[in-house]
């Protein structure tokens, strides 16, 4: 409750590059864009069914935060990625004279690609992909994406298309 900021670092089952999921607070998004990650996806972290993530809890207490997926559990550089992200975060921790959290402008050699999630598809029992999609793959509207027991085959419903963030195995 009294934290200045929450950083939640993970690895995942999908073979993806590192990406950050900031909470919906402006400071969270600003910090996420300053981390050494490949992507920043805004507005996705609070799309869980029951709102039970660490960042949902932080937001409930008006604490900014970022969740970072460092990549696949078994990636040979997963530890180095996590250390780089944590080190970058610690180097940014600056408290103002008023005791609030501020982010200094750091120059990254590569800026992350920033995306905003306007829609998150929920899957049901029996979920399976209809194709093998690489990380952050663009799919056109009406492209078949997955199937589940309750809806059968599901196509991309987004006019103009969408990106598949993390195509984990079914």
mmCIF file with all atom_site columns, N, CA and C in Angstrom, residues 49-93:
data_model
loop_
_atom_site.group_PDB
_atom_site.id
_atom_site.type_symbol
_atom_site.label_atom_id
_atom_site.label_alt_id
_atom_site.label_comp_id
_atom_site.label_asym_id
_atom_site.label_entity_id
_atom_site.label_seq_id
_atom_site.pdbx_PDB_ins_code
_atom_site.Cartn_x
_atom_site.Cartn_y
_atom_site.Cartn_z
_atom_site.occupancy
_atom_site.B_iso_or_equiv
_atom_site.pdbx_formal_charge
_atom_site.auth_seq_id
_atom_site.auth_comp_id
_atom_site.auth_asym_id
_atom_site.auth_atom_id
_atom_site.pdbx_PDB_model_num
ATOM 1   N N  . UNK A 1 49 ? -10.032 -11.566 -16.245 1.00 0.00 ? 49 UNK A N  1
ATOM 2   C CA . UNK A 1 49 ? -11.443 -11.813 -15.947 1.00 0.00 ? 49 UNK A CA 1
ATOM 3   C C  . UNK A 1 49 ? -11.847 -11.259 -14.588 1.00 0.00 ? 49 UNK A C  1
ATOM 4   N N  . UNK A 1 50 ? -11.071 -11.546 -13.566 1.00 0.00 ? 50 UNK A N  1
ATOM 5   C CA . UNK A 1 50 ? -11.461 -11.143 -12.217 1.00 0.00 ? 50 UNK A CA 1
ATOM 6   C C  . UNK A 1 50 ? -10.634 -9.993  -11.656 1.00 0.00 ? 50 UNK A C  1
ATOM 7   N N  . UNK A 1 51 ? -9.750  -9.397  -12.464 1.00 0.00 ? 51 UNK A N  1
ATOM 8   C CA . UNK A 1 51 ? -8.950  -8.290  -11.968 1.00 0.00 ? 51 UNK A CA 1
ATOM 9   C C  . UNK A 1 51 ? -8.051  -8.695  -10.820 1.00 0.00 ? 51 UNK A C  1
ATOM 10  N N  . UNK A 1 52 ? -7.425  -9.863  -10.896 1.00 0.00 ? 52 UNK A N  1
ATOM 11  C CA . UNK A 1 52 ? -6.653  -10.364 -9.774  1.00 0.00 ? 52 UNK A CA 1
ATOM 12  C C  . UNK A 1 52 ? -5.147  -10.313 -9.931  1.00 0.00 ? 52 UNK A C  1
ATOM 13  N N  . UNK A 1 53 ? -4.634  -9.420  -10.760 1.00 0.00 ? 53 UNK A N  1
ATOM 14  C CA . UNK A 1 53 ? -3.187  -9.348  -10.943 1.00 0.00 ? 53 UNK A CA 1
ATOM 15  C C  . UNK A 1 53 ? -2.555  -8.423  -9.904  1.00 0.00 ? 53 UNK A C  1
ATOM 16  N N  . UNK A 1 54 ? -1.223  -8.488  -9.803  1.00 0.00 ? 54 UNK A N  1
ATOM 17  C CA . UNK A 1 54 ? -0.516  -7.582  -8.889  1.00 0.00 ? 54 UNK A CA 1
ATOM 18  C C  . UNK A 1 54 ? -0.765  -6.131  -9.272  1.00 0.00 ? 54 UNK A C  1
ATOM 19  N N  . UNK A 1 55 ? -0.874  -5.846  -10.563 1.00 0.00 ? 55 UNK A N  1
ATOM 20  C CA . UNK A 1 55 ? -1.083  -4.457  -10.985 1.00 0.00 ? 55 UNK A CA 1
ATOM 21  C C  . UNK A 1 55 ? -2.511  -4.003  -10.757 1.00 0.00 ? 55 UNK A C  1
ATOM 22  N N  . UNK A 1 56 ? -3.465  -4.919  -10.779 1.00 0.00 ? 56 UNK A N  1
ATOM 23  C CA . UNK A 1 56 ? -4.835  -4.553  -10.387 1.00 0.00 ? 56 UNK A CA 1
ATOM 24  C C  . UNK A 1 56 ? -4.842  -4.128  -8.925  1.00 0.00 ? 56 UNK A C  1
ATOM 25  N N  . UNK A 1 57 ? -4.112  -4.871  -8.099  1.00 0.00 ? 57 UNK A N  1
ATOM 26  C CA . UNK A 1 57 ? -4.012  -4.535  -6.669  1.00 0.00 ? 57 UNK A CA 1
ATOM 27  C C  . UNK A 1 57 ? -3.312  -3.188  -6.487  1.00 0.00 ? 57 UNK A C  1
ATOM 28  N N  . UNK A 1 58 ? -2.221  -2.975  -7.205  1.00 0.00 ? 58 UNK A N  1
ATOM 29  C CA . UNK A 1 58 ? -1.500  -1.699  -7.109  1.00 0.00 ? 58 UNK A CA 1
ATOM 30  C C  . UNK A 1 58 ? -2.407  -0.540  -7.514  1.00 0.00 ? 58 UNK A C  1
ATOM 31  N N  . UNK A 1 59 ? -3.144  -0.717  -8.603  1.00 0.00 ? 59 UNK A N  1
ATOM 32  C CA . UNK A 1 59 ? -4.041  0.345   -9.079  1.00 0.00 ? 59 UNK A CA 1
ATOM 33  C C  . UNK A 1 59 ? -5.125  0.640   -8.044  1.00 0.00 ? 59 UNK A C  1
ATOM 34  N N  . UNK A 1 60 ? -5.623  -0.399  -7.392  1.00 0.00 ? 60 UNK A N  1
ATOM 35  C CA . UNK A 1 60 ? -6.619  -0.231  -6.347  1.00 0.00 ? 60 UNK A CA 1
ATOM 36  C C  . UNK A 1 60 ? -6.110  0.698   -5.236  1.00 0.00 ? 60 UNK A C  1
ATOM 37  N N  . UNK A 1 61 ? -4.796  0.658   -4.996  1.00 0.00 ? 61 UNK A N  1
ATOM 38  C CA . UNK A 1 61 ? -4.180  1.491   -3.965  1.00 0.00 ? 61 UNK A CA 1
ATOM 39  C C  . UNK A 1 61 ? -3.500  2.731   -4.547  1.00 0.00 ? 61 UNK A C  1
ATOM 40  N N  . UNK A 1 62 ? -3.801  3.044   -5.823  1.00 0.00 ? 62 UNK A N  1
ATOM 41  C CA . UNK A 1 62 ? -3.270  4.228   -6.494  1.00 0.00 ? 62 UNK A CA 1
ATOM 42  C C  . UNK A 1 62 ? -1.742  4.216   -6.571  1.00 0.00 ? 62 UNK A C  1
ATOM 43  N N  . UNK A 1 63 ? -1.182  3.014   -6.795  1.00 0.00 ? 63 UNK A N  1
ATOM 44  C CA . UNK A 1 63 ? 0.263   2.848   -6.930  1.00 0.00 ? 63 UNK A CA 1
ATOM 45  C C  . UNK A 1 63 ? 0.556   2.476   -8.385  1.00 0.00 ? 63 UNK A C  1
ATOM 46  N N  . UNK A 1 64 ? 1.427   3.216   -9.065  1.00 0.00 ? 64 UNK A N  1
ATOM 47  C CA . UNK A 1 64 ? 1.762   2.875   -10.452 1.00 0.00 ? 64 UNK A CA 1
ATOM 48  C C  . UNK A 1 64 ? 2.564   1.574   -10.507 1.00 0.00 ? 64 UNK A C  1
ATOM 49  N N  . UNK A 1 65 ? 2.505   0.889   -11.648 1.00 0.00 ? 65 UNK A N  1
ATOM 50  C CA . UNK A 1 65 ? 3.252   -0.350  -11.778 1.00 0.00 ? 65 UNK A CA 1
ATOM 51  C C  . UNK A 1 65 ? 3.349   -0.833  -13.211 1.00 0.00 ? 65 UNK A C  1
ATOM 52  N N  . UNK A 1 66 ? 4.300   -1.741  -13.425 1.00 0.00 ? 66 UNK A N  1
ATOM 53  C CA . UNK A 1 66 ? 4.532   -2.348  -14.733 1.00 0.00 ? 66 UNK A CA 1
ATOM 54  C C  . UNK A 1 66 ? 4.823   -3.827  -14.526 1.00 0.00 ? 66 UNK A C  1
ATOM 55  N N  . UNK A 1 67 ? 4.185   -4.659  -15.330 1.00 0.00 ? 67 UNK A N  1
ATOM 56  C CA . UNK A 1 67 ? 4.504   -6.085  -15.399 1.00 0.00 ? 67 UNK A CA 1
ATOM 57  C C  . UNK A 1 67 ? 5.380   -6.273  -16.636 1.00 0.00 ? 67 UNK A C  1
ATOM 58  N N  . UNK A 1 68 ? 6.465   -7.015  -16.499 1.00 0.00 ? 68 UNK A N  1
ATOM 59  C CA . UNK A 1 68 ? 7.349   -7.269  -17.638 1.00 0.00 ? 68 UNK A CA 1
ATOM 60  C C  . UNK A 1 68 ? 7.467   -8.768  -17.848 1.00 0.00 ? 68 UNK A C  1
ATOM 61  N N  . UNK A 1 69 ? 7.173   -9.203  -19.070 1.00 0.00 ? 69 UNK A N  1
ATOM 62  C CA . UNK A 1 69 ? 7.414   -10.575 -19.492 1.00 0.00 ? 69 UNK A CA 1
ATOM 63  C C  . UNK A 1 69 ? 8.783   -10.565 -20.173 1.00 0.00 ? 69 UNK A C  1
ATOM 64  N N  . UNK A 1 70 ? 9.744   -11.291 -19.599 1.00 0.00 ? 70 UNK A N  1
ATOM 65  C CA . UNK A 1 70 ? 11.125  -11.262 -20.105 1.00 0.00 ? 70 UNK A CA 1
ATOM 66  C C  . UNK A 1 70 ? 11.357  -12.188 -21.287 1.00 0.00 ? 70 UNK A C  1
ATOM 67  N N  . UNK A 1 71 ? 10.411  -13.067 -21.569 1.00 0.00 ? 71 UNK A N  1
ATOM 68  C CA . UNK A 1 71 ? 10.554  -14.033 -22.647 1.00 0.00 ? 71 UNK A CA 1
ATOM 69  C C  . UNK A 1 71 ? 10.291  -15.433 -22.132 1.00 0.00 ? 71 UNK A C  1
ATOM 70  N N  . UNK A 1 72 ? 10.598  -16.413 -22.951 1.00 0.00 ? 72 UNK A N  1
ATOM 71  C CA . UNK A 1 72 ? 10.293  -17.808 -22.637 1.00 0.00 ? 72 UNK A CA 1
ATOM 72  C C  . UNK A 1 72 ? 11.159  -18.317 -21.477 1.00 0.00 ? 72 UNK A C  1
ATOM 73  N N  . UNK A 1 73 ? 10.539  -19.130 -20.608 1.00 0.00 ? 73 UNK A N  1
ATOM 74  C CA . UNK A 1 73 ? 11.214  -19.668 -19.420 1.00 0.00 ? 73 UNK A CA 1
ATOM 75  C C  . UNK A 1 73 ? 12.596  -20.245 -19.751 1.00 0.00 ? 73 UNK A C  1
ATOM 76  N N  . UNK A 1 74 ? 12.676  -21.002 -20.849 1.00 0.00 ? 74 UNK A N  1
ATOM 77  C CA . UNK A 1 74 ? 13.907  -21.733 -21.175 1.00 0.00 ? 74 UNK A CA 1
ATOM 78  C C  . UNK A 1 74 ? 14.878  -20.958 -22.067 1.00 0.00 ? 74 UNK A C  1
ATOM 79  N N  . UNK A 1 75 ? 14.590  -19.694 -22.375 1.00 0.00 ? 75 UNK A N  1
ATOM 80  C CA . UNK A 1 75 ? 15.481  -18.922 -23.249 1.00 0.00 ? 75 UNK A CA 1
ATOM 81  C C  . UNK A 1 75 ? 16.857  -18.804 -22.597 1.00 0.00 ? 75 UNK A C  1
ATOM 82  N N  . UNK A 1 76 ? 17.941  -18.988 -23.365 1.00 0.00 ? 76 UNK A N  1
ATOM 83  C CA . UNK A 1 76 ? 19.276  -18.951 -22.758 1.00 0.00 ? 76 UNK A CA 1
ATOM 84  C C  . UNK A 1 76 ? 19.635  -17.601 -22.114 1.00 0.00 ? 76 UNK A C  1
ATOM 85  N N  . UNK A 1 77 ? 18.997  -16.521 -22.533 1.00 0.00 ? 77 UNK A N  1
ATOM 86  C CA . UNK A 1 77 ? 19.306  -15.205 -21.977 1.00 0.00 ? 77 UNK A CA 1
ATOM 87  C C  . UNK A 1 77 ? 18.235  -14.679 -21.027 1.00 0.00 ? 77 UNK A C  1
ATOM 88  N N  . UNK A 1 78 ? 17.352  -15.546 -20.554 1.00 0.00 ? 78 UNK A N  1
ATOM 89  C CA . UNK A 1 78 ? 16.234  -15.077 -19.733 1.00 0.00 ? 78 UNK A CA 1
ATOM 90  C C  . UNK A 1 78 ? 16.717  -14.388 -18.457 1.00 0.00 ? 78 UNK A C  1
ATOM 91  N N  . UNK A 1 79 ? 17.740  -14.929 -17.811 1.00 0.00 ? 79 UNK A N  1
ATOM 92  C CA . UNK A 1 79 ? 18.250  -14.313 -16.586 1.00 0.00 ? 79 UNK A CA 1
ATOM 93  C C  . UNK A 1 79 ? 18.843  -12.932 -16.880 1.00 0.00 ? 79 UNK A C  1
ATOM 94  N N  . UNK A 1 80 ? 19.616  -12.839 -17.961 1.00 0.00 ? 80 UNK A N  1
ATOM 95  C CA . UNK A 1 80 ? 20.228  -11.560 -18.328 1.00 0.00 ? 80 UNK A CA 1
ATOM 96  C C  . UNK A 1 80 ? 19.165  -10.520 -18.669 1.00 0.00 ? 80 UNK A C  1
ATOM 97  N N  . UNK A 1 81 ? 18.098  -10.937 -19.347 1.00 0.00 ? 81 UNK A N  1
ATOM 98  C CA . UNK A 1 81 ? 17.008  -10.005 -19.658 1.00 0.00 ? 81 UNK A CA 1
ATOM 99  C C  . UNK A 1 81 ? 16.372  -9.473  -18.382 1.00 0.00 ? 81 UNK A C  1
ATOM 100 N N  . UNK A 1 82 ? 16.096  -10.376 -17.439 1.00 0.00 ? 82 UNK A N  1
ATOM 101 C CA . UNK A 1 82 ? 15.469  -9.963  -16.177 1.00 0.00 ? 82 UNK A CA 1
ATOM 102 C C  . UNK A 1 82 ? 16.376  -9.012  -15.405 1.00 0.00 ? 82 UNK A C  1
ATOM 103 N N  . UNK A 1 83 ? 17.668  -9.329  -15.331 1.00 0.00 ? 83 UNK A N  1
ATOM 104 C CA . UNK A 1 83 ? 18.617  -8.465  -14.618 1.00 0.00 ? 83 UNK A CA 1
ATOM 105 C C  . UNK A 1 83 ? 18.694  -7.098  -15.289 1.00 0.00 ? 83 UNK A C  1
ATOM 106 N N  . UNK A 1 84 ? 18.705  -7.064  -16.612 1.00 0.00 ? 84 UNK A N  1
ATOM 107 C CA . UNK A 1 84 ? 18.753  -5.792  -17.338 1.00 0.00 ? 84 UNK A CA 1
ATOM 108 C C  . UNK A 1 84 ? 17.527  -4.932  -17.038 1.00 0.00 ? 84 UNK A C  1
ATOM 109 N N  . UNK A 1 85 ? 16.370  -5.552  -17.026 1.00 0.00 ? 85 UNK A N  1
ATOM 110 C CA . UNK A 1 85 ? 15.124  -4.817  -16.754 1.00 0.00 ? 85 UNK A CA 1
ATOM 111 C C  . UNK A 1 85 ? 15.098  -4.302  -15.319 1.00 0.00 ? 85 UNK A C  1
ATOM 112 N N  . UNK A 1 86 ? 15.476  -5.156  -14.375 1.00 0.00 ? 86 UNK A N  1
ATOM 113 C CA . UNK A 1 86 ? 15.480  -4.736  -12.970 1.00 0.00 ? 86 UNK A CA 1
ATOM 114 C C  . UNK A 1 86 ? 16.524  -3.648  -12.738 1.00 0.00 ? 86 UNK A C  1
ATOM 115 N N  . UNK A 1 87 ? 17.708  -3.809  -13.316 1.00 0.00 ? 87 UNK A N  1
ATOM 116 C CA . UNK A 1 87 ? 18.760  -2.789  -13.172 1.00 0.00 ? 87 UNK A CA 1
ATOM 117 C C  . UNK A 1 87 ? 18.328  -1.451  -13.755 1.00 0.00 ? 87 UNK A C  1
ATOM 118 N N  . UNK A 1 88 ? 17.698  -1.498  -14.919 1.00 0.00 ? 88 UNK A N  1
ATOM 119 C CA . UNK A 1 88 ? 17.206  -0.256  -15.539 1.00 0.00 ? 88 UNK A CA 1
ATOM 120 C C  . UNK A 1 88 ? 16.169  0.409   -14.652 1.00 0.00 ? 88 UNK A C  1
ATOM 121 N N  . UNK A 1 89 ? 15.259  -0.396  -14.111 1.00 0.00 ? 89 UNK A N  1
ATOM 122 C CA . UNK A 1 89 ? 14.234  0.136   -13.218 1.00 0.00 ? 89 UNK A CA 1
ATOM 123 C C  . UNK A 1 89 ? 14.878  0.793   -11.998 1.00 0.00 ? 89 UNK A C  1
ATOM 124 N N  . UNK A 1 90 ? 15.831  0.114   -11.374 1.00 0.00 ? 90 UNK A N  1
ATOM 125 C CA . UNK A 1 90 ? 16.475  0.662   -10.175 1.00 0.00 ? 90 UNK A CA 1
ATOM 126 C C  . UNK A 1 90 ? 17.246  1.945   -10.483 1.00 0.00 ? 90 UNK A C  1
ATOM 127 N N  . UNK A 1 91 ? 17.829  2.031   -11.680 1.00 0.00 ? 91 UNK A N  1
ATOM 128 C CA . UNK A 1 91 ? 18.566  3.247   -12.037 1.00 0.00 ? 91 UNK A CA 1
ATOM 129 C C  . UNK A 1 91 ? 17.632  4.426   -12.276 1.00 0.00 ? 91 UNK A C  1
ATOM 130 N N  . UNK A 1 92 ? 16.353  4.144   -12.521 1.00 0.00 ? 92 UNK A N  1
ATOM 131 C CA . UNK A 1 92 ? 15.375  5.209   -12.760 1.00 0.00 ? 92 UNK A CA 1
ATOM 132 C C  . UNK A 1 92 ? 14.693  5.694   -11.501 1.00 0.00 ? 92 UNK A C  1
ATOM 133 N N  . UNK A 1 93 ? 14.867  5.010   -10.400 1.00 0.00 ? 93 UNK A N  1
ATOM 134 C CA . UNK A 1 93 ? 14.138  5.387   -9.195  1.00 0.00 ? 93 UNK A CA 1
ATOM 135 C C  . UNK A 1 93 ? 14.660  6.722   -8.660  1.00 0.00 ? 93 UNK A C  1
#
